[in-house]
């Protein structure tokens, strides 16, 4: 076989391989995209009920579901649920990010006797699903009189956030400690080294931490359902699940609208988020 023929066979094989790869990727993308497309189209259903659909999709379309979502609040107060969710997610984001960054920085930069045992313990505890402790959490919240309080949710989300500090620790490990030592030789305190040197270098991991701390409570259902009993305190996830089955279009509209802030945040912060996650995985 001549070199020209062999080269032609290699080119044909490469084209086939590329074509199969793209076909599989398009298939996987369709599998994930189709439910989203179906939910978006369902939110524009004119009848509002899933039983009137023609197969997968509504027979008629209108904006009535979105209008009803924000105006008909006597029984299902979606605007109030949205504000509750925003309050819980924002509070958890601020407090949780602060605690995670402090925990990761401490574990990365300081040596103390219980450092490695604490790291091993958190890694083992992280293997267990969080819902295993729901009964204990509920009993604690009743003792502290935090049932039916949005602040109770914020405290629980924030207190659990430092358990996932390993990615952030990996990021701080990539910052040379020689920078810290040079700053201390110039008279800087540990607090100044942290705030004036390491924090400005840590924008990607702070963005990643803030975004993950925001999205968890934003979409969580189990914990708000457990701790919030009054309807006007519901988060969006709990509130939407309380809708009657004849209100499916309103459920779909609420689901689409609640996804908009997260999509916007990811769109604007994806670069810093990916950089922070990738850098944190180097030594995490």
XYZ file of C-alpha atoms in Angstrom:
284
model
C 0.000 0.000 0.000
C 1.383 3.351 -1.020
C 1.824 6.217 1.388
C -0.859 8.179 -0.450
C -3.411 5.362 -0.051
C -2.518 4.892 3.617
C -2.913 8.618 4.224
C -6.303 8.544 2.497
C -7.429 5.654 4.741
C -6.259 7.502 7.855
C -8.152 10.632 6.780
C -11.337 8.634 6.129
C -11.005 6.907 9.520
C -10.531 10.250 11.259
C -13.601 11.693 9.539
C -15.715 8.681 10.576
C -14.429 8.855 14.153
C -15.186 12.591 14.354
C -18.638 12.083 12.842
C -19.545 9.328 15.338
C -18.270 11.432 18.236
C -20.342 14.457 17.209
C -23.407 12.268 16.631
C -23.132 10.842 20.160
C -22.627 14.309 21.633
C -25.700 15.627 19.793
C -27.730 12.659 21.036
C -26.685 13.259 24.649
C -27.371 16.994 24.267
C -30.845 16.239 22.925
C -31.589 13.872 25.819
C -30.758 16.637 28.315
C -32.310 19.474 26.296
C -35.665 17.860 25.517
C -37.051 17.971 29.120
C -36.060 21.656 29.350
C -37.759 22.415 26.026
C -40.865 20.511 27.127
C -41.048 22.419 30.428
C -40.636 25.793 28.697
C -43.368 25.013 26.152
C -45.611 23.649 28.925
C -45.321 26.960 30.769
C -47.070 28.644 27.818
C -50.007 26.243 27.837
C -53.297 28.104 27.452
C -55.404 25.543 29.323
C -52.998 25.241 32.239
C -53.608 21.514 32.718
C -51.287 18.714 31.670
C -54.295 16.596 30.709
C -55.080 18.839 27.757
C -51.695 18.307 26.094
C -51.537 16.893 22.604
C -48.944 14.218 23.298
C -45.947 15.925 24.871
C -46.846 19.502 24.007
C -49.756 21.889 24.649
C -52.462 22.343 22.022
C -52.667 26.139 22.466
C -50.175 28.680 23.797
C -50.500 31.936 25.744
C -48.786 34.059 28.421
C -51.668 33.573 30.861
C -49.662 31.233 33.108
C -46.928 33.808 33.719
C -49.488 36.546 34.302
C -51.404 34.344 36.721
C -48.178 33.415 38.478
C -47.609 36.987 39.657
C -51.158 38.331 39.928
C -53.256 35.482 41.338
C -51.581 35.302 44.773
C -54.538 34.559 47.033
C -53.845 30.826 47.224
C -50.384 30.506 45.667
C -48.230 33.543 46.509
C -45.337 32.993 44.104
C -43.818 36.516 44.485
C -43.590 35.970 48.246
C -42.016 32.538 47.744
C -39.519 34.034 45.318
C -38.464 36.723 47.830
C -38.172 34.099 50.573
C -35.926 31.997 48.340
C -33.833 35.030 47.397
C -33.403 35.970 51.070
C -32.365 32.456 52.117
C -30.042 31.946 49.130
C -28.384 35.376 49.506
C -27.890 35.023 53.259
C -26.516 31.492 52.867
C -24.249 32.665 50.043
C -22.697 35.497 52.069
C -22.289 33.632 55.362
C -21.437 30.267 53.789
C -18.783 31.732 51.469
C -17.185 33.552 54.395
C -17.005 30.359 56.489
C -15.765 28.144 53.636
C -12.994 30.553 52.620
C -11.839 30.940 56.235
C -11.866 27.166 56.764
C -9.990 26.441 53.537
C -7.416 29.181 54.178
C -6.785 27.944 57.720
C -6.339 24.339 56.568
C -4.039 25.408 53.736
C -1.810 27.987 55.432
C -1.509 26.937 59.080
C -0.065 23.848 60.718
C -1.651 22.652 63.981
C -1.991 19.371 65.839
C -5.538 18.408 64.803
C -5.241 19.559 61.196
C -4.895 16.165 59.496
C -7.403 14.339 61.765
C -9.952 17.079 61.049
C -9.353 16.776 57.306
C -9.803 13.005 57.429
C -12.946 13.339 59.526
C -14.561 15.815 57.135
C -13.704 13.591 54.166
C -15.358 10.585 55.844
C -18.431 12.582 56.893
C -18.730 13.944 53.354
C -19.347 10.401 52.095
C -22.697 10.246 53.889
C -25.763 11.876 52.264
C -26.932 15.002 54.047
C -30.529 13.825 54.464
C -29.339 11.176 56.955
C -29.125 13.909 59.597
C -32.523 15.471 58.904
C -34.136 14.106 62.094
C -31.280 15.466 64.207
C -31.493 18.817 62.406
C -35.241 19.008 63.014
C -34.831 18.242 66.728
C -32.102 20.885 67.043
C -34.232 23.475 65.280
C -37.156 22.784 67.599
C -34.902 23.221 70.646
C -33.639 26.570 69.339
C -37.169 27.616 68.290
C -36.121 28.038 64.647
C -38.966 26.115 63.008
C -40.842 28.414 60.604
C -37.943 30.879 60.542
C -36.026 31.624 57.347
C -32.951 32.416 59.429
C -32.967 28.810 60.594
C -32.456 27.675 56.995
C -29.649 30.189 56.487
C -27.839 28.972 59.611
C -28.092 25.313 58.580
C -26.925 25.908 55.007
C -24.048 28.100 56.204
C -22.992 25.696 58.953
C -22.839 22.799 56.491
C -20.977 24.733 53.801
C -17.453 24.464 55.354
C -17.640 20.663 55.050
C -16.951 21.078 51.328
C -13.796 23.174 51.734
C -11.355 20.838 49.952
C -11.616 22.475 46.513
C -11.001 25.895 48.079
C -8.075 24.512 50.074
C -6.596 23.135 46.853
C -6.761 26.610 45.343
C -4.984 28.230 48.304
C -2.339 25.487 48.123
C -1.435 26.716 44.625
C -0.558 30.200 45.946
C 3.158 30.132 46.901
C 3.730 30.444 50.643
C 6.853 32.456 49.881
C 4.548 35.418 49.213
C 3.166 35.139 52.747
C 6.647 34.862 54.256
C 7.860 37.916 52.352
C 4.866 39.937 53.578
C 5.486 38.865 57.195
C 9.134 39.891 56.892
C 7.842 43.328 55.899
C 5.791 43.437 59.097
C 2.393 42.258 57.862
C 0.144 40.402 60.302
C -1.658 37.151 59.456
C -4.873 39.101 58.938
C -3.163 41.535 56.556
C -1.570 38.675 54.621
C -5.019 37.131 54.218
C -6.935 40.282 53.273
C -4.288 42.235 51.323
C -2.469 39.407 49.506
C -4.358 36.112 49.357
C -7.911 37.381 48.935
C -7.121 39.566 45.879
C -5.474 36.517 44.288
C -8.486 34.328 45.087
C -11.248 35.901 42.998
C -11.911 32.736 40.918
C -12.375 30.465 43.939
C -14.458 33.080 45.792
C -16.777 33.347 42.776
C -17.021 29.554 42.551
C -17.743 29.271 46.286
C -20.323 32.067 46.260
C -22.128 30.588 43.263
C -22.256 27.077 44.717
C -23.361 28.482 48.101
C -26.153 30.363 46.322
C -27.447 27.594 44.046
C -27.796 24.931 46.742
C -30.435 26.721 48.873
C -31.947 28.289 45.752
C -33.124 24.902 44.479
C -33.266 22.791 47.659
C -36.568 21.161 48.574
C -36.007 18.729 51.448
C -34.779 21.113 54.156
C -37.330 23.924 53.545
C -40.112 21.322 53.418
C -38.952 19.959 56.767
C -38.613 23.283 58.595
C -41.204 25.579 57.014
C -44.823 24.827 57.869
C -46.495 28.151 57.092
C -47.431 28.718 53.460
C -46.282 32.350 53.375
C -42.776 31.203 54.401
C -42.380 28.623 51.637
C -39.464 28.794 49.259
C -40.198 28.406 45.542
C -39.313 24.703 45.483
C -41.751 23.891 48.298
C -44.405 26.289 47.049
C -44.438 24.889 43.520
C -44.821 21.354 44.849
C -47.942 22.467 46.731
C -49.703 23.473 43.500
C -52.721 21.459 42.402
C -52.204 19.100 39.445
C -54.573 21.225 37.355
C -52.081 24.114 37.727
C -49.285 22.420 35.799
C -48.712 25.354 33.446
C -48.261 27.643 36.453
C -45.853 25.094 37.956
C -43.868 25.046 34.696
C -43.873 28.857 34.485
C -42.618 29.130 38.056
C -39.888 26.565 37.353
C -38.744 28.431 34.244
C -38.721 31.803 35.998
C -36.783 30.537 39.035
C -34.092 29.217 36.677
C -33.517 32.618 35.055
C -31.354 34.184 37.854
C -29.137 31.086 38.032
C -28.662 31.028 34.251
C -27.728 34.732 34.273
C -25.244 34.244 37.122
C -23.615 31.275 35.392
C -23.444 33.181 32.108
C -21.566 36.127 33.637
C -19.432 34.196 36.142
C -18.686 30.950 34.295
C -15.107 31.959 33.441
C -14.108 32.660 37.038
C -16.050 29.643 38.252
C -14.263 27.228 35.892
C -10.854 28.765 36.677
C -11.468 28.468 40.416
C -12.725 24.888 40.196
C -9.846 23.810 37.935
C -7.190 25.451 40.081
C -8.723 24.049 43.253
C -8.611 20.517 41.846
C -4.832 20.663 41.291
C -3.920 19.896 44.890
C -7.405 19.308 46.328
